CSV table of C-alpha atoms and ligand atoms in Angstrom, one decimal:
chain,number,residue,atom,x,y,z
A,1,UNK,CA,114.6,75.3,181.0
A,2,UNK,CA,115.7,78.7,179.9
A,3,UNK,CA,115.1,81.8,177.9
A,4,UNK,CA,117.2,82.7,174.9
A,5,UNK,CA,117.1,86.2,173.4
A,6,UNK,CA,118.3,87.1,170.0
A,7,UNK,CA,119.0,90.8,169.8
A,8,UNK,CA,121.0,93.5,168.1
A,9,UNK,CA,120.2,97.1,167.6
A,10,UNK,CA,121.2,96.8,163.9
A,11,UNK,CA,118.5,95.7,161.5
A,12,UNK,CA,118.9,92.8,159.2
A,13,UNK,CA,121.7,91.0,161.1
A,14,UNK,CA,119.9,87.6,161.3
A,15,UNK,CA,117.8,87.8,164.5
A,16,UNK,CA,114.8,86.3,163.0
A,17,UNK,CA,116.8,83.7,161.1
A,18,UNK,CA,118.5,82.6,164.2
A,19,UNK,CA,115.4,82.7,166.4
A,20,UNK,CA,113.3,80.6,164.0
A,21,UNK,CA,116.1,78.0,163.3
A,22,UNK,CA,116.7,77.7,167.0
A,23,UNK,CA,113.0,77.2,167.7
A,24,UNK,CA,112.9,74.5,165.0
A,25,UNK,CA,116.0,72.9,166.4
A,26,UNK,CA,114.6,72.6,169.9
A,27,UNK,CA,111.2,71.5,168.7
A,28,UNK,CA,112.8,68.7,166.6
A,29,UNK,CA,114.6,67.7,169.8
A,30,UNK,CA,111.3,67.3,171.7
A,31,UNK,CA,111.4,70.5,173.8
A,32,UNK,CA,108.3,72.5,174.4
A,33,UNK,CA,109.2,75.6,172.5
A,34,UNK,CA,107.7,79.1,172.8
A,35,UNK,CA,108.7,81.6,170.1
A,36,UNK,CA,108.2,85.2,171.3
A,37,UNK,CA,108.2,87.7,168.5
A,38,UNK,CA,108.5,91.3,169.9
A,39,UNK,CA,108.9,92.8,166.4
A,40,UNK,CA,105.8,94.5,165.0
A,41,UNK,CA,107.0,93.3,161.6
A,42,UNK,CA,106.1,89.8,163.0
A,43,UNK,CA,108.6,87.9,160.8
A,44,UNK,CA,109.0,85.1,163.3
A,45,UNK,CA,105.2,84.7,163.8
A,46,UNK,CA,104.7,84.8,160.0
A,47,UNK,CA,107.3,82.0,159.7
A,48,UNK,CA,105.4,80.1,162.3
A,49,UNK,CA,102.1,80.5,160.5
A,50,UNK,CA,103.6,79.0,157.4
A,51,UNK,CA,105.0,76.0,159.3
A,52,UNK,CA,103.6,72.7,158.1
A,53,UNK,CA,101.3,71.0,160.6
A,54,UNK,CA,103.3,67.8,160.2
A,55,UNK,CA,106.4,69.5,161.8
A,56,UNK,CA,107.1,69.6,165.5
A,57,UNK,CA,104.9,72.1,167.3
A,58,UNK,CA,106.1,75.5,168.3
A,59,UNK,CA,103.9,78.0,170.3
A,60,UNK,CA,104.0,81.6,169.1
A,61,UNK,CA,103.5,84.7,171.3
A,62,UNK,CA,103.7,88.4,170.4
A,63,UNK,CA,104.6,89.7,173.9
A,64,UNK,CA,106.8,88.5,176.7
A,65,UNK,CA,105.1,85.9,179.0
A,66,UNK,CA,104.6,87.1,182.6
A,67,UNK,CA,106.5,84.1,183.9
A,68,UNK,CA,109.1,82.0,182.1
A,69,UNK,CA,108.7,78.3,182.8
A,70,UNK,CA,111.4,76.7,184.9
A,71,UNK,CA,110.6,73.2,183.6
A,72,UNK,CA,113.7,71.4,182.2
A,73,UNK,CA,112.0,70.7,178.9
A,74,UNK,CA,110.6,74.1,178.2
A,75,UNK,CA,112.4,76.7,176.2
A,76,UNK,CA,111.5,80.3,175.3
A,77,UNK,CA,113.1,82.0,172.3
A,78,UNK,CA,112.7,85.7,172.0
A,79,UNK,CA,113.2,87.6,168.7
A,80,UNK,CA,113.7,91.3,169.5
A,81,UNK,CA,113.3,94.1,166.9
A,82,UNK,CA,116.1,96.3,165.8
A,83,UNK,CA,116.8,99.7,167.4
A,84,UNK,CA,115.9,98.9,171.0
A,85,UNK,CA,117.8,100.9,173.6
A,86,UNK,CA,117.5,102.4,177.1
A,87,UNK,CA,114.8,101.3,179.5
A,88,UNK,CA,113.2,98.9,177.0
A,89,UNK,CA,116.5,97.2,176.4
A,90,UNK,CA,117.0,96.7,180.1
A,91,UNK,CA,113.5,95.3,180.6
A,92,UNK,CA,114.0,92.9,177.7
A,93,UNK,CA,117.5,91.8,178.7
A,94,UNK,CA,116.4,91.0,182.2
A,95,UNK,CA,114.1,88.4,180.8
A,96,UNK,CA,116.9,86.4,179.3
A,97,UNK,CA,119.4,83.9,180.6
A,98,UNK,CA,121.3,83.6,177.3
A,99,UNK,CA,121.7,86.3,174.7
A,100,UNK,CA,122.8,85.8,171.2
A,101,UNK,CA,123.9,88.8,169.2
A,102,UNK,CA,124.2,88.1,165.4
A,103,UNK,CA,126.6,90.4,163.6
A,104,UNK,CA,127.2,90.8,159.9
A,105,UNK,CA,130.8,90.8,158.7
A,106,UNK,CA,131.0,94.4,157.6
A,107,UNK,CA,132.8,97.3,159.3
A,108,UNK,CA,129.5,99.2,159.7
A,109,UNK,CA,127.8,96.3,161.4
A,110,UNK,CA,130.7,95.6,163.6
A,111,UNK,CA,131.0,99.2,164.7
A,112,UNK,CA,127.3,99.2,165.5
A,113,UNK,CA,127.7,95.9,167.4
A,114,UNK,CA,130.5,97.5,169.5
A,115,UNK,CA,128.1,100.4,170.4
A,116,UNK,CA,125.3,98.0,171.2
A,117,UNK,CA,127.6,95.9,173.5
A,118,UNK,CA,128.5,99.1,175.2
A,119,UNK,CA,124.9,99.9,176.0
A,120,UNK,CA,124.4,96.4,177.3
A,121,UNK,CA,127.4,96.7,179.6
A,122,UNK,CA,126.1,100.0,180.8
A,123,UNK,CA,123.0,98.2,182.1
A,124,UNK,CA,125.2,97.2,185.0
A,125,UNK,CA,125.9,94.2,187.2
A,126,UNK,CA,122.4,92.9,187.6
A,127,UNK,CA,122.3,92.1,184.0
A,128,UNK,CA,125.9,91.0,183.7
A,129,UNK,CA,125.7,88.6,186.6
A,130,UNK,CA,122.8,86.6,185.4
A,131,UNK,CA,123.1,86.7,181.7
A,132,UNK,CA,125.5,85.0,179.3
A,133,UNK,CA,126.1,86.8,176.1
A,134,UNK,CA,127.6,85.5,172.8
A,135,UNK,CA,128.2,86.8,169.4
A,136,UNK,CA,127.5,84.9,166.2
A,137,UNK,CA,128.9,86.1,162.9
A,138,UNK,CA,126.2,85.7,160.2
A,139,UNK,CA,126.1,85.6,156.4
A,140,UNK,CA,129.9,85.0,156.2
A,141,UNK,CA,131.4,84.6,152.8
A,142,UNK,CA,134.6,82.6,152.5
A,143,UNK,CA,137.2,83.3,155.2
A,144,UNK,CA,137.3,86.8,156.3
A,145,UNK,CA,139.8,88.3,158.6
A,146,UNK,CA,137.3,90.8,159.7
A,147,UNK,CA,136.1,88.4,162.4
A,148,UNK,CA,139.6,88.1,163.9
A,149,UNK,CA,139.3,91.8,164.5
A,150,UNK,CA,135.9,91.3,166.0
A,151,UNK,CA,137.2,88.6,168.2
A,152,UNK,CA,140.2,90.7,169.4
A,153,UNK,CA,138.4,94.0,170.0
A,154,UNK,CA,135.0,93.0,171.3
A,155,UNK,CA,135.2,89.5,172.7
A,156,UNK,CA,138.4,88.3,174.3
A,157,UNK,CA,138.9,91.4,176.4
A,158,UNK,CA,135.4,91.7,177.8
A,159,UNK,CA,134.3,88.2,178.4
A,160,UNK,CA,131.8,87.9,175.7
A,161,UNK,CA,132.1,84.8,173.6
A,162,UNK,CA,132.3,84.8,169.9
A,163,UNK,CA,130.9,81.3,169.3
A,164,UNK,CA,130.4,80.6,165.7
A,165,UNK,CA,130.1,81.9,162.1
A,166,UNK,CA,127.2,81.0,159.9
A,167,UNK,CA,127.7,81.0,156.1
A,168,UNK,CA,125.6,83.0,153.7
A,169,UNK,CA,123.5,80.3,152.2
A,170,UNK,CA,120.2,79.8,150.4
A,171,UNK,CA,119.3,77.0,152.8
A,172,UNK,CA,118.2,79.7,155.2
A,173,UNK,CA,116.1,81.5,152.7
A,174,UNK,CA,114.4,78.3,151.6
A,175,UNK,CA,113.8,77.3,155.2
A,176,UNK,CA,112.3,80.7,156.0
A,177,UNK,CA,109.9,80.4,153.1
A,178,UNK,CA,108.6,77.0,154.2
A,179,UNK,CA,108.3,77.7,158.0
A,180,UNK,CA,111.0,75.2,158.8
A,181,UNK,CA,114.6,75.3,160.1
A,182,UNK,CA,117.8,74.0,158.5
A,183,UNK,CA,117.6,71.1,160.9
A,184,UNK,CA,114.4,69.9,159.2
A,185,UNK,CA,116.0,69.9,155.7
A,186,UNK,CA,118.1,67.2,154.1
A,187,UNK,CA,121.2,66.1,156.1
A,188,UNK,CA,123.7,66.3,153.2
A,189,UNK,CA,122.4,69.6,151.9
A,190,UNK,CA,122.7,71.2,155.3
A,191,UNK,CA,125.7,69.4,156.6
A,192,UNK,CA,128.0,72.4,156.7
A,193,UNK,CA,125.3,74.6,158.3
A,194,UNK,CA,124.6,72.0,161.0
A,195,UNK,CA,128.3,71.9,161.8
A,196,UNK,CA,128.4,75.7,162.1
A,197,UNK,CA,125.5,75.5,164.6
A,198,UNK,CA,127.1,73.0,166.9
A,199,UNK,CA,129.3,75.5,168.9
A,200,UNK,CA,126.2,77.7,169.4
A,201,UNK,CA,124.1,74.8,170.6
A,202,UNK,CA,126.8,73.6,173.0
A,203,UNK,CA,127.3,77.2,174.3
A,204,UNK,CA,123.5,77.4,175.0
A,205,UNK,CA,123.8,74.2,177.0
A,206,UNK,CA,126.5,75.5,179.3
A,207,UNK,CA,125.5,76.4,182.8
A,208,UNK,CA,126.8,79.1,185.1
A,209,UNK,CA,129.1,77.9,187.8
B,301,ATP,N1,123.1,83.0,156.9
B,301,ATP,C1,122.2,83.5,156.0
B,301,ATP,N2,122.3,83.1,154.7
B,301,ATP,C2,121.5,83.7,153.8
B,301,ATP,N3,120.5,84.6,154.1
B,301,ATP,C3,120.4,85.0,155.3
B,301,ATP,C4,121.2,84.4,156.4
B,301,ATP,N4,120.8,85.0,157.5
B,301,ATP,C5,119.8,85.9,157.2
B,301,ATP,N5,119.5,85.8,155.9
B,301,ATP,C6,118.6,86.7,155.2
B,301,ATP,O1,118.9,88.0,155.4
B,301,ATP,C7,117.7,88.8,155.6
B,301,ATP,C8,117.7,89.4,157.0
B,301,ATP,O2,117.7,88.4,158.0
B,301,ATP,P1,116.7,88.4,159.3
B,301,ATP,O3,115.3,88.8,158.8
B,301,ATP,O4,116.9,87.1,160.0
B,301,ATP,O5,117.4,89.6,160.1
B,301,ATP,P2,116.8,90.4,161.3
B,301,ATP,O6,117.9,90.8,162.1
B,301,ATP,O7,115.7,89.7,161.9
B,301,ATP,O8,116.2,91.7,160.6
B,301,ATP,P3,115.2,92.8,161.2
B,301,ATP,O9,116.2,93.7,162.0
B,301,ATP,O10,114.6,93.5,160.1
B,301,ATP,O11,114.3,92.1,162.1
B,301,ATP,C9,116.5,87.8,155.4
B,301,ATP,O12,116.1,87.9,154.1
B,301,ATP,C10,117.2,86.4,155.7
B,301,ATP,O13,116.5,85.4,155.0
B,302,MG,MG1,113.7,90.2,162.4
């Protein structure tokens, strides 16, 4: 099917959390999921190694596969480490059809995200024409106006979608510990989180015209 990359030059924005939860989501929905962890910290692969064998299977890799499968039911999720720029950024981004950039709701993180988006745009038309990019606000507390600013300055003008905001919640921490995703936890406990994921999941389904 497709390859989804979760990337942001800023550390700690939720790349691994989103990668692992997405991997679990697709695995639960009967996709053949490959989770590629390019980070030497190997947080995604560690998550995978603590995954109960009773849960839907996910394949782990520590480097990019030579060829991404084009089968409808196959999906590759790529967790990229922080601080990737230049030639490496270009190499990585070319491997992805969909890019998710998680951003924390703080002025420092938003400013760093703005710079990161600039470096992606500077990669030129090859990347722009074949890759869809979205932003996800992560670890949001209550309603913050800061994301309206993010929407205005980064997103609307430049054709990058700001698709959803995920709350700051212990469900993510508990899921991470157990090698599972929020979609594998109790429905009522995770109802709000599941709702927040819906816009991202439907954005991932959209095809280019
Ligand atoms: N929505 C959330 N609610 C609560 N905790 C969260 C949420 N998202 C991430 N976290 C926690 O924040 C920390 C950083 O998240 P994560 O490891 O996913 O970020 P990262 O971008 O992969 O970091 P790095 O740049 O180090 O790879 C982790 O402890 C994670 O459990
Ligand atoms: Mg990480």
